[in-house]
Coordinates of N, CA and C in Angstrom, one line a residue:
M58 N 13.7 -6.5 19.7 CA 14.7 -5.6 19.3 C 14.7 -4.3 20.2
G59 N 15.8 -3.8 20.4 CA 15.9 -2.6 21.2 C 15.4 -1.4 20.4
S60 N 15.2 -0.3 21.1 CA 14.7 0.9 20.5 C 15.6 1.4 19.4
G61 N 16.9 1.3 19.6 CA 17.8 1.8 18.6 C 17.7 1.0 17.3
K62 N 17.7 -0.3 17.5 CA 17.6 -1.2 16.3 C 16.2 -1.0 15.6
M63 N 15.2 -0.8 16.4 CA 13.9 -0.6 15.8 C 13.8 0.7 15.0
A64 N 14.5 1.7 15.6 CA 14.6 3.0 14.8 C 15.3 2.9 13.5
D65 N 16.4 2.1 13.6 CA 17.2 1.8 12.4 C 16.3 1.1 11.4
F66 N 15.6 0.1 11.9 CA 14.7 -0.7 11.0 C 13.7 0.2 10.3
D67 N 13.0 1.1 11.1 CA 12.0 2.0 10.6 C 12.6 2.9 9.6
Y68 N 13.8 3.4 9.8 CA 14.5 4.3 8.9 C 14.8 3.5 7.6
D69 N 15.3 2.3 7.7 CA 15.6 1.6 6.5 C 14.4 1.2 5.7
L70 N 13.3 0.9 6.4 CA 12.0 0.6 5.8 C 11.5 1.8 5.0
R71 N 11.6 3.0 5.6 CA 11.2 4.2 5.0 C 12.0 4.5 3.7
Q72 N 13.3 4.3 3.8 CA 14.1 4.5 2.6 C 13.7 3.5 1.5
Q73 N 13.5 2.3 1.9 CA 13.0 1.3 0.9 C 11.7 1.7 0.3
S74 N 10.8 2.2 1.1 CA 9.5 2.7 0.6 C 9.7 3.8 -0.4
I75 N 10.5 4.7 -0.1 CA 10.8 5.9 -1.1 C 11.4 5.3 -2.4
D76 N 12.4 4.5 -2.2 CA 13.1 4.0 -3.4 C 12.1 3.1 -4.3
F77 N 11.3 2.4 -3.6 CA 10.4 1.5 -4.3 C 9.4 2.3 -5.1
Q78 N 8.8 3.4 -4.5 CA 7.8 4.2 -5.2 C 8.5 4.9 -6.4
I79 N 9.7 5.3 -6.2 CA 10.4 6.0 -7.3 C 10.6 5.0 -8.4
S80 N 10.9 3.7 -8.1 CA 11.2 2.7 -9.1 C 10.0 2.4 -10.0
L81 N 8.8 2.8 -9.5 CA 7.6 2.6 -10.3 C 7.4 3.6 -11.3
I82 N 8.2 4.7 -11.3 CA 8.0 5.9 -12.1 C 9.1 5.9 -13.2
S83 N 8.6 5.9 -14.5 CA 9.5 5.9 -15.6 C 10.3 7.2 -15.7
N84 N 11.5 7.2 -16.3 CA 12.2 8.4 -16.5 C 11.4 9.4 -17.4
Q85 N 11.6 10.6 -17.1 CA 11.0 11.8 -17.8 C 9.5 11.8 -17.7
S86 N 9.0 11.2 -16.7 CA 7.5 11.3 -16.4 C 7.2 12.7 -15.9
N87 N 5.9 13.0 -16.1 CA 5.3 14.2 -15.5 C 4.6 13.8 -14.2
V88 N 5.2 14.3 -13.1 CA 4.7 13.8 -11.8 C 4.1 14.9 -10.9
L89 N 3.0 14.6 -10.3 CA 2.4 15.5 -9.3 C 2.6 14.8 -7.9
I90 N 3.2 15.4 -7.0 CA 3.4 14.9 -5.7 C 2.4 15.6 -4.7
I91 N 1.6 14.7 -4.1 CA 0.6 15.3 -3.1 C 1.0 14.6 -1.8
S92 N 1.9 15.2 -1.1 CA 2.5 14.7 0.1 C 3.3 15.8 0.8
P93 N 3.1 15.8 2.2 CA 4.0 16.7 2.9 C 5.5 16.3 2.9
N94 N 5.7 15.0 2.5 CA 7.0 14.5 2.4 C 7.7 14.6 1.0
H95 N 7.2 15.6 0.3 CA 7.6 15.7 -1.1 C 9.1 15.9 -1.3
D96 N 9.8 16.6 -0.3 CA 11.2 16.8 -0.4 C 12.0 15.5 -0.4
Q97 N 11.4 14.4 0.1 CA 12.1 13.1 0.1 C 12.1 12.5 -1.3
F98 N 11.3 13.0 -2.2 CA 11.1 12.4 -3.5 C 11.7 13.3 -4.6
T99 N 11.6 14.6 -4.4 CA 11.8 15.6 -5.5 C 13.1 15.4 -6.2
K100 N 14.2 15.5 -5.4 CA 15.6 15.4 -6.0 C 15.8 14.1 -6.8
K101 N 15.3 13.0 -6.2 CA 15.6 11.7 -6.9 C 14.8 11.6 -8.2
L102 N 13.6 12.2 -8.2 CA 12.8 12.2 -9.4 C 13.4 13.1 -10.4
K103 N 13.9 14.3 -10.0 CA 14.6 15.2 -11.0 C 15.8 14.6 -11.5
D104 N 16.5 13.7 -10.7 CA 17.7 13.0 -11.2 C 17.3 12.1 -12.3
E105 N 16.0 11.6 -12.3 CA 15.5 10.7 -13.3 C 14.9 11.5 -14.5
K106 N 15.2 12.9 -14.4 CA 14.7 13.8 -15.5 C 13.2 13.8 -15.6
C107 N 12.5 13.7 -14.4 CA 11.1 13.8 -14.3 C 10.7 15.3 -14.1
T108 N 9.6 15.7 -14.7 CA 9.0 17.0 -14.4 C 8.2 16.9 -13.1
V109 N 8.5 17.7 -12.1 CA 7.8 17.5 -10.8 C 7.0 18.7 -10.4
E110 N 5.8 18.5 -10.1 CA 4.9 19.6 -9.5 C 4.5 19.2 -8.1
I111 N 4.4 20.1 -7.2 CA 4.1 19.8 -5.8 C 2.8 20.5 -5.4
A112 N 1.8 19.7 -4.9 CA 0.6 20.3 -4.4 C 0.9 21.0 -3.1
Q113 N 0.4 22.2 -3.0 CA 0.7 23.0 -1.8 C -0.2 22.6 -0.7
I114 N 0.3 22.6 0.5 CA -0.4 22.3 1.7 C -1.1 23.6 2.2
N115 N -2.4 23.5 2.4 CA -3.2 24.6 2.9 C -3.2 24.6 4.4
T116 N -2.4 25.5 5.0 CA -2.2 25.6 6.4 C -3.3 26.4 7.2
D117 N -4.2 26.9 6.4 CA -5.3 27.7 7.0 C -6.4 26.8 7.7
K118 N -6.5 25.6 7.1 CA -7.6 24.8 7.6 C -7.1 23.8 8.7
K119 N -7.7 23.8 9.8 CA -7.3 23.0 10.9 C -7.9 21.6 10.8
I120 N -7.4 20.9 9.8 CA -7.8 19.5 9.6 C -6.6 18.6 9.5
M121 N -6.7 17.3 9.4 CA -5.5 16.5 9.4 C -4.6 16.8 8.2
Q122 N -5.1 17.0 7.1 CA -4.3 17.2 5.9 C -5.2 17.9 4.9
A123 N -4.8 19.1 4.4 CA -5.5 19.8 3.4 C -4.6 20.3 2.3
F124 N -4.9 20.2 1.1 CA -4.1 20.6 0.0 C -4.8 21.6 -0.9
D125 N -4.0 22.5 -1.4 CA -4.5 23.6 -2.3 C -4.0 23.3 -3.7
F126 N -5.0 23.1 -4.6 CA -4.6 22.7 -6.0 C -4.7 23.9 -6.9
K127 N -4.6 25.1 -6.4 CA -4.7 26.3 -7.3 C -3.6 26.3 -8.3
N128 N -2.4 25.9 -7.9 CA -1.3 25.9 -8.8 C -1.3 24.8 -9.8
I129 N -2.2 23.9 -9.7 CA -2.3 22.7 -10.6 C -3.3 23.1 -11.7
E130 N -4.3 23.8 -11.4 CA -5.4 24.2 -12.4 C -6.0 22.9 -13.1
N131 N -5.9 22.9 -14.4 CA -6.6 21.8 -15.1 C -5.5 20.9 -15.8
R132 N -4.3 20.9 -15.3 CA -3.3 20.1 -15.9 C -3.4 18.6 -15.6
K133 N -2.9 17.8 -16.4 CA -2.9 16.4 -16.3 C -1.5 15.8 -16.1
F134 N -1.4 14.8 -15.3 CA -0.1 14.2 -14.9 C -0.1 12.7 -15.2
Q135 N 1.0 12.2 -15.7 CA 1.2 10.8 -15.9 C 1.2 10.0 -14.6
I136 N 1.8 10.7 -13.6 CA 2.0 10.0 -12.3 C 1.4 11.0 -11.2
I137 N 0.6 10.4 -10.3 CA 0.3 11.2 -9.1 C 0.9 10.3 -7.9
L138 N 1.8 10.9 -7.2 CA 2.5 10.2 -6.1 C 1.9 10.7 -4.8
L139 N 1.3 9.9 -4.0 CA 0.6 10.2 -2.8 C 1.5 9.9 -1.5
D140 N 2.4 9.0 -1.7 CA 3.1 8.4 -0.5 C 2.0 7.9 0.4
N141 N 2.0 8.3 1.7 CA 1.0 7.8 2.6 C 0.0 8.8 3.0
T142 N -0.2 9.8 2.2 CA -1.1 10.9 2.4 C -2.5 10.4 2.7
I143 N -2.9 9.4 2.1 CA -4.3 8.9 2.2 C -4.6 8.5 3.7
D144 N -3.6 8.3 4.5 CA -3.9 8.0 5.9 C -4.3 9.2 6.7
Y145 N -4.1 10.4 6.2 CA -4.3 11.6 7.0 C -5.3 12.5 6.5
V146 N -5.8 12.3 5.3 CA -6.9 13.2 4.8 C -8.2 12.8 5.5
P147 N -9.1 13.8 5.7 CA -10.3 13.5 6.4 C -11.2 12.5 5.8
N148 N -11.3 12.6 4.4 CA -12.2 11.7 3.7 C -11.5 11.1 2.5
P149 N -10.8 9.9 2.7 CA -10.0 9.4 1.6 C -10.7 9.1 0.3
V150 N -12.0 8.7 0.3 CA -12.7 8.4 -0.9 C -13.0 9.7 -1.7
K151 N -13.4 10.7 -1.0 CA -13.6 12.0 -1.6 C -12.3 12.6 -2.2
F152 N -11.3 12.4 -1.4 CA -9.9 12.9 -1.8 C -9.5 12.2 -3.1
I153 N -9.6 10.8 -3.2 CA -9.2 10.1 -4.4 C -10.0 10.6 -5.6
K154 N -11.3 10.8 -5.4 CA -12.1 11.2 -6.5 C -11.7 12.6 -7.0
E155 N -11.3 13.5 -6.1 CA -10.9 14.8 -6.5 C -9.6 14.8 -7.3
I156 N -8.6 14.0 -6.8 CA -7.3 14.1 -7.5 C -7.3 13.3 -8.7
N157 N -8.3 12.4 -8.9 CA -8.4 11.7 -10.2 C -8.5 12.6 -11.4
S158 N -9.1 13.8 -11.2 CA -9.2 14.7 -12.3 C -7.9 15.2 -12.8
F159 N -6.8 15.0 -12.0 CA -5.5 15.5 -12.4 C -4.7 14.3 -13.1
L160 N -5.3 13.2 -13.2 CA -4.6 12.0 -13.8 C -4.9 11.9 -15.3
A161 N -3.8 11.9 -16.0 CA -3.9 11.8 -17.5 C -4.4 10.4 -17.9
P162 N -5.0 10.3 -19.1 CA -5.4 8.9 -19.5 C -4.2 8.0 -19.6
G163 N -4.4 6.8 -19.0 CA -3.3 5.9 -18.9 C -2.3 6.1 -17.8
G164 N -2.6 7.1 -17.0 CA -1.7 7.5 -15.9 C -1.8 6.6 -14.7
S165 N -0.9 6.8 -13.8 CA -0.8 5.9 -12.6 C -0.9 6.7 -11.3
L166 N -1.6 6.1 -10.3 CA -1.7 6.7 -9.0 C -0.9 5.8 -8.1
I167 N 0.1 6.3 -7.4 CA 0.9 5.5 -6.5 C 0.6 5.9 -5.1
C168 N 0.2 5.0 -4.3 CA -0.4 5.3 -3.0 C 0.1 4.3 -2.0
R169 N 0.6 4.8 -0.9 CA 1.0 3.9 0.2 C 0.1 4.3 1.4
A170 N -0.7 3.3 1.9 CA -1.5 3.6 3.1 C -1.2 2.6 4.1
Y171 N -0.9 3.1 5.3 CA -0.5 2.2 6.4 C -1.7 1.9 7.3
N172 N -2.3 2.9 7.9 CA -3.3 2.7 8.9 C -4.6 2.1 8.3
I173 N -5.1 2.6 7.3 CA -6.4 2.2 6.8 C -6.4 0.8 6.3
F174 N -5.5 0.5 5.4 CA -5.5 -0.8 4.8 C -5.0 -1.9 5.7
N175 N -4.1 -1.6 6.6 CA -3.7 -2.6 7.5 C -4.9 -3.0 8.5
A176 N -5.6 -2.0 8.9 CA -6.8 -2.3 9.7 C -7.8 -3.2 9.0
I177 N -8.1 -2.9 7.7 CA -9.0 -3.7 6.9 C -8.5 -5.1 6.8
N178 N -7.2 -5.2 6.5 CA -6.7 -6.5 6.3 C -6.7 -7.4 7.5
R179 N -6.4 -6.8 8.7 CA -6.5 -7.5 9.9 C -7.9 -8.0 10.2
I180 N -8.8 -7.2 9.9 CA -10.2 -7.6 10.0 C -10.6 -8.8 9.1
R181 N -10.1 -8.7 7.9 CA -10.3 -9.8 7.0 C -9.7 -11.1 7.5
I182 N -8.5 -11.0 8.0 CA -7.8 -12.2 8.5 C -8.6 -12.8 9.7
L183 N -9.1 -11.9 10.5 CA -9.8 -12.4 11.7 C -11.3 -12.6 11.4
N184 N -11.7 -12.7 10.2 CA -13.1 -12.9 9.8 C -14.0 -11.9 10.4
G185 N -13.6 -10.7 10.5 CA -14.4 -9.6 11.0 C -15.6 -9.3 10.1
D186 N -16.7 -8.8 10.7 CA -17.9 -8.5 9.9 C -18.0 -7.1 9.5
I187 N -19.1 -6.8 8.9 CA -19.3 -5.4 8.4 C -19.3 -4.4 9.5
Q188 N -19.9 -4.7 10.6 CA -20.0 -3.7 11.7 C -18.6 -3.3 12.2
L189 N -17.7 -4.3 12.2 CA -16.3 -4.0 12.6 C -15.6 -3.1 11.6
I190 N -15.8 -3.5 10.4 CA -15.2 -2.7 9.3 C -15.7 -1.2 9.4
N191 N -17.0 -1.1 9.5 CA -17.6 0.3 9.5 C -17.1 1.0 10.7
S192 N -16.9 0.3 11.9 CA -16.5 1.0 13.1 C -15.1 1.7 12.9
I193 N -14.3 1.1 12.1 CA -13.0 1.7 11.8 C -13.1 3.1 11.1
F194 N -14.1 3.2 10.3 CA -14.3 4.4 9.5 C -15.3 5.3 10.1
K195 N -15.8 5.0 11.3 CA -16.9 5.8 11.9 C -16.5 7.3 12.0
N196 N -15.3 7.6 12.4 CA -14.8 8.9 12.5 C -14.2 9.5 11.3
R197 N -14.2 8.8 10.2 CA -13.6 9.3 9.0 C -14.6 9.6 7.9
N198 N -15.9 9.7 8.3 CA -17.0 10.1 7.3 C -17.1 9.0 6.2
M199 N -16.9 7.8 6.6 CA -16.9 6.7 5.6 C -17.8 5.6 6.1
A200 N -18.5 4.9 5.2 CA -19.3 3.8 5.5 C -19.3 2.9 4.3
F201 N -19.1 1.6 4.5 CA -19.1 0.6 3.4 C -19.8 -0.6 3.8
S202 N -20.3 -1.3 2.8 CA -21.1 -2.5 3.0 C -20.2 -3.8 3.0
S203 N -19.0 -3.7 2.4 CA -18.1 -4.9 2.4 C -16.7 -4.4 2.0
L204 N -15.8 -5.4 2.2 CA -14.4 -5.1 1.8 C -14.3 -4.7 0.4
D205 N -15.0 -5.5 -0.5 CA -14.9 -5.2 -1.9 C -15.3 -3.8 -2.3
S206 N -16.4 -3.3 -1.6 CA -16.9 -2.0 -2.0 C -15.9 -0.9 -1.5
I207 N -15.2 -1.2 -0.5 CA -14.1 -0.3 -0.1 C -13.1 -0.1 -1.2
L208 N -12.6 -1.3 -1.7 CA -11.6 -1.3 -2.7 C -12.1 -0.7 -4.0
L209 N -13.3 -1.0 -4.4 CA -13.9 -0.5 -5.6 C -14.1 1.0 -5.5
T210 N -14.6 1.5 -4.3 CA -14.8 2.9 -4.2 C -13.5 3.7 -4.3
L211 N -12.4 3.2 -3.7 CA -11.1 3.9 -3.7 C -10.6 3.9 -5.1
S212 N -10.8 2.8 -5.8 CA -10.2 2.7 -7.2 C -11.0 3.3 -8.3
E213 N -12.3 3.5 -8.0 CA -13.3 3.9 -9.0 C -13.3 2.8 -10.1
A214 N -13.0 1.6 -9.8 CA -12.9 0.5 -10.7 C -11.8 0.7 -11.7
E215 N -11.8 0.0 -12.8 CA -10.7 0.1 -13.8 C -10.8 1.4 -14.6
L216 N -11.9 2.0 -14.7 CA -12.1 3.2 -15.5 C -11.4 4.4 -15.0
S217 N -11.3 4.5 -13.7 CA -10.8 5.8 -13.1 C -9.3 5.7 -13.0
I218 N -8.7 4.7 -12.4 CA -7.3 4.5 -12.3 C -6.9 3.4 -13.3
T219 N -6.4 3.8 -14.5 CA -6.3 2.9 -15.6 C -5.2 1.9 -15.5
R220 N -4.2 2.2 -14.7 CA -3.1 1.3 -14.7 C -2.9 0.6 -13.3
L221 N -2.8 1.4 -12.3 CA -2.3 0.8 -11.0 C -2.7 1.7 -9.8
L222 N -3.3 1.0 -8.8 CA -3.4 1.6 -7.5 C -2.7 0.6 -6.6
R223 N -1.6 1.0 -6.0 CA -0.8 0.1 -5.2 C -0.8 0.6 -3.8
V224 N -1.2 -0.3 -2.9 CA -1.2 0.0 -1.5 C -0.4 -1.0 -0.8
E225 N 0.5 -0.6 0.1 CA 1.4 -1.6 0.7 C 1.4 -1.3 2.2
K226 N 1.7 -2.3 3.0 CA 1.9 -2.2 4.4 C 3.0 -3.1 4.8
E227 N 4.0 -2.6 5.5 CA 5.1 -3.4 6.0 C 5.0 -3.5 7.5
I228 N 5.1 -4.7 8.0 CA 5.1 -5.0 9.4 C 6.4 -5.8 9.8
S229 N 6.9 -5.4 10.9 CA 8.1 -6.2 11.4 C 7.7 -6.7 12.8
L230 N 7.9 -8.0 13.0 CA 7.6 -8.5 14.3 C 8.6 -9.6 14.6
T231 N 8.8 -9.8 15.9 CA 9.7 -10.8 16.3 C 8.9 -11.9 17.0
S232 N 9.1 -13.2 16.6 CA 8.3 -14.2 17.1 C 9.1 -15.5 17.2
K233 N 8.7 -16.4 18.2 CA 9.3 -17.7 18.3 C 9.0 -18.5 17.0
L234 N 10.0 -19.2 16.5 CA 9.8 -19.9 15.3 C 9.1 -21.3 15.7
D235 N 7.8 -21.2 15.7 CA 7.1 -22.4 16.0 C 6.0 -22.7 15.0
L236 N 5.2 -23.7 15.2 CA 4.2 -24.1 14.2 C 3.1 -23.1 14.1
N237 N 2.8 -22.3 15.2 CA 1.8 -21.3 15.1 C 2.1 -20.3 14.0
T238 N 3.4 -19.9 13.9 CA 3.8 -19.0 12.9 C 3.5 -19.5 11.5
F239 N 3.8 -20.7 11.3 CA 3.6 -21.3 10.0 C 2.1 -21.5 9.7
T240 N 1.3 -21.8 10.7 CA -0.1 -22.0 10.6 C -0.7 -20.6 10.1
L241 N -0.2 -19.6 10.8 CA -0.7 -18.2 10.4 C -0.4 -17.9 9.0
T242 N 0.8 -18.1 8.6 CA 1.2 -17.7 7.2 C 0.5 -18.6 6.2
E243 N 0.3 -19.8 6.5 CA -0.5 -20.7 5.6 C -1.9 -20.3 5.4
E244 N -2.5 -19.8 6.5 CA -3.9 -19.3 6.5 C -4.0 -18.0 5.7
L245 N -2.9 -17.2 5.8 CA -2.9 -16.0 5.0 C -2.9 -16.3 3.5
L246 N -2.1 -17.3 3.2 CA -2.0 -17.7 1.8 C -3.3 -18.2 1.3
K247 N -4.0 -18.9 2.1 CA -5.4 -19.4 1.6 C -6.3 -18.3 1.4
I248 N -6.3 -17.3 2.2 CA -7.1 -16.1 2.1 C -6.8 -15.4 0.8
I249 N -5.5 -15.2 0.6 CA -5.0 -14.4 -0.6 C -5.4 -15.1 -1.9
T250 N -5.3 -16.4 -2.0 CA -5.5 -17.1 -3.2 C -6.9 -17.6 -3.4
A251 N -7.7 -17.6 -2.4 CA -9.1 -18.2 -2.5 C -9.9 -17.5 -3.5
D252 N -9.8 -16.1 -3.6 CA -10.7 -15.4 -4.5 C -10.0 -15.2 -5.8
S253 N -9.7 -16.3 -6.5 CA -8.9 -16.2 -7.7 C -9.6 -15.6 -8.9
E254 N -10.9 -15.6 -8.8 CA -11.7 -15.1 -10.0 C -12.2 -13.7 -9.6
S255 N -11.7 -13.1 -8.6 CA -12.2 -11.7 -8.2 C -12.0 -10.7 -9.4
K256 N -13.0 -9.9 -9.5 CA -12.9 -8.8 -10.5 C -12.4 -7.5 -9.8
T257 N -12.0 -7.6 -8.6 CA -11.5 -6.4 -7.9 C -10.0 -6.5 -7.7
F258 N -9.5 -7.0 -6.6 CA -8.1 -6.9 -6.3 C -7.6 -8.2 -5.7
Y259 N -6.4 -8.5 -5.8 CA -5.7 -9.5 -5.1 C -4.9 -8.9 -4.0
Y260 N -4.8 -9.6 -2.9 CA -3.8 -9.2 -1.8 C -2.6 -10.2 -1.9
V261 N -1.5 -9.7 -1.8 CA -0.3 -10.5 -1.9 C 0.6 -10.2 -0.7
F262 N 0.9 -11.2 0.1 CA 1.8 -11.0 1.3 C 3.1 -11.6 0.9
A263 N 4.2 -10.8 1.1 CA 5.5 -11.3 1.0 C 6.1 -11.5 2.4
I264 N 6.3 -12.7 2.8 CA 6.8 -13.0 4.1 C 8.3 -13.3 4.0
S265 N 9.1 -12.7 4.8 CA 10.5 -13.0 4.9 C 10.9 -13.0 6.3
N266 N 12.0 -13.7 6.6 CA 12.5 -13.7 8.0 C 14.0 -13.5 8.1
T267 N 14.4 -13.0 9.2 CA 15.8 -12.8 9.5 C 16.2 -13.4 10.8
P268 N 17.2 -14.2 10.9 CA 17.6 -14.8 12.2 C 18.0 -13.6 13.2
T269 N 17.6 -13.7 14.4 CA 18.1 -12.8 15.4 C 19.2 -13.4 16.2
V270 N 19.6 -12.7 17.3 CA 20.6 -13.2 18.2 C 20.3 -14.6 18.7
S271 N 19.0 -14.7 19.1 CA 18.6 -16.0 19.6 C 18.2 -16.9 18.4
L272 N 18.8 -18.1 18.3 CA 18.5 -19.0 17.2 C 17.1 -19.5 17.1
S273 N 16.4 -19.4 18.2 CA 15.0 -19.9 18.3 C 14.0 -18.8 17.9
T274 N 14.5 -17.6 17.6 CA 13.6 -16.5 17.3 C 14.0 -15.9 15.9
R275 N 13.0 -15.5 15.2 CA 13.2 -14.9 13.9 C 12.4 -13.6 13.8
K276 N 13.0 -12.7 13.1 CA 12.2 -11.4 12.8 C 11.5 -11.6 11.5
W277 N 10.2 -11.4 11.5 CA 9.4 -11.6 10.3 C 9.0 -10.2 9.8
S278 N 9.2 -10.0 8.5 CA 8.8 -8.8 7.8 C 7.7 -9.2 6.8
S279 N 6.6 -8.5 6.9 CA 5.5 -8.8 6.0 C 5.0 -7.6 5.2
S280 N 4.7 -7.7 4.0 CA 4.2 -6.6 3.2 C 3.0 -7.1 2.4
F281 N 2.0 -6.2 2.1 CA 1.0 -6.6 1.2 C 0.7 -5.6 0.2
S282 N 0.3 -6.0 -1.0 CA 0.0 -5.0 -2.0 C -1.4 -5.4 -2.6
K283 N -2.0 -4.4 -3.2 CA -3.3 -4.8 -4.0 C -3.1 -4.2 -5.4
Y284 N -3.4 -5.0 -6.3 CA -3.3 -4.6 -7.7 C -4.7 -4.8 -8.4
L285 N -4.9 -3.9 -9.4 CA -6.0 -4.2 -10.3 C -5.7 -5.6 -11.0
V286 N -6.7 -6.4 -11.0 CA -6.5 -7.7 -11.6 C -6.3 -7.7 -13.1
T287 N -5.3 -8.3 -13.6 CA -5.0 -8.4 -15.0 C -4.6 -9.8 -15.3
A288 N -4.7 -10.2 -16.5 CA -4.3 -11.6 -16.9 C -2.8 -11.8 -16.5
G289 N -2.0 -10.8 -16.7 CA -0.6 -10.9 -16.4 C -0.4 -11.1 -14.9
F290 N -1.1 -10.4 -14.1 CA -0.9 -10.5 -12.7 C -1.4 -11.8 -12.1
K291 N -2.4 -12.4 -12.8 CA -2.8 -13.8 -12.4 C -1.7 -14.8 -12.5
K292 N -0.9 -14.6 -13.5 CA 0.3 -15.5 -13.7 C 1.3 -15.2 -12.6
V293 N 1.5 -13.9 -12.3 CA 2.4 -13.5 -11.2 C 2.0 -14.1 -9.9
L294 N 0.7 -14.1 -9.6 CA 0.1 -14.6 -8.4 C 0.4 -16.1 -8.3
T295 N 0.2 -16.8 -9.4 CA 0.4 -18.3 -9.4 C 1.9 -18.6 -9.2
D296 N 2.8 -17.9 -9.8 CA 4.2 -18.1 -9.6 C 4.6 -17.8 -8.2
Y297 N 4.0 -16.7 -7.6 CA 4.2 -16.3 -6.3 C 3.8 -17.4 -5.3
K298 N 2.6 -17.9 -5.5 CA 2.1 -19.0 -4.6 C 3.0 -20.2 -4.6
L299 N 3.5 -20.6 -5.8 CA 4.4 -21.7 -5.8 C 5.7 -21.5 -5.1
S300 N 6.3 -20.3 -5.3 CA 7.5 -20.0 -4.7 C 7.3 -19.8 -3.2
Y301 N 6.2 -19.3 -2.8 CA 5.9 -19.1 -1.4 C 5.8 -20.4 -0.7
E302 N 5.1 -21.4 -1.3 CA 4.9 -22.7 -0.7 C 6.3 -23.4 -0.5
K303 N 7.1 -23.2 -1.5 CA 8.5 -23.8 -1.4 C 9.2 -23.2 -0.3
H304 N 9.1 -21.8 -0.1 CA 9.8 -21.1 0.9 C 9.3 -21.6 2.3
I305 N 8.0 -21.8 2.5 CA 7.5 -22.2 3.8 C 8.0 -23.6 4.1
N306 N 7.9 -24.5 3.1 CA 8.3 -25.9 3.2 C 9.8 -26.0 3.6
Y307 N 10.6 -25.1 3.0 CA 12.0 -25.1 3.3 C 12.2 -24.6 4.8
L308 N 11.5 -23.6 5.2 CA 11.7 -23.1 6.6 C 11.2 -24.2 7.6
K309 N 10.3 -25.0 7.3 CA 9.8 -26.0 8.2 C 10.9 -27.1 8.4
Q310 N 11.8 -27.2 7.4 CA 12.8 -28.3 7.5 C 14.1 -27.8 8.1
T311 N 14.1 -26.4 8.4 CA 15.4 -25.9 9.0 C 15.2 -25.8 10.5

């Protein structure tokens, strides 16, 4: 795709990201936005009659992202909306623990992380080991013994984030429509569904494709999410797996 089309795609993807995050928030919710992109959410949330508070950015500290919570004090919020802030704070684990104190019982933390979780997921797909995982976090003051410990640390298990910690990554790529593509997606599916009894998280990839100008090439869009495991979500995963397999089989026949 040309740069113009890619820019359009990135813009559309961003708008979808914003709309999707807002769709997770019920009308009239009490929302704390911790993101420099708060202006992209505020009006839409107020249109949904939500009460919105914005964490102030502390510009005095020369670090990637610093927030000042003096205006928040000891208040509790039904929703904490991070957007992709977690990608830019110096220590994401410490940051998550800090902001959990603002989350009301039964509240939700909505988080979108591009860099961190995509790197972890790539390593998992490539069967990377602990040393590789730790190397990613070497300059972020983080060290973990395994992928599960990363997820558990960020979520503080089910006690800390009582409803949902959602992390998504969208990727767009253009590839020849050949067997290698299908082999890759089938391997992804195996990885996703293999840990069916996990007490931590499921990864779900949604793979879609769009024909390009060349009939032999398709644009693939991929996204993944992680959810706290619930009985209801296990059913969703099963349904997803069945529909995904049908989708892949259909594409193989076209």
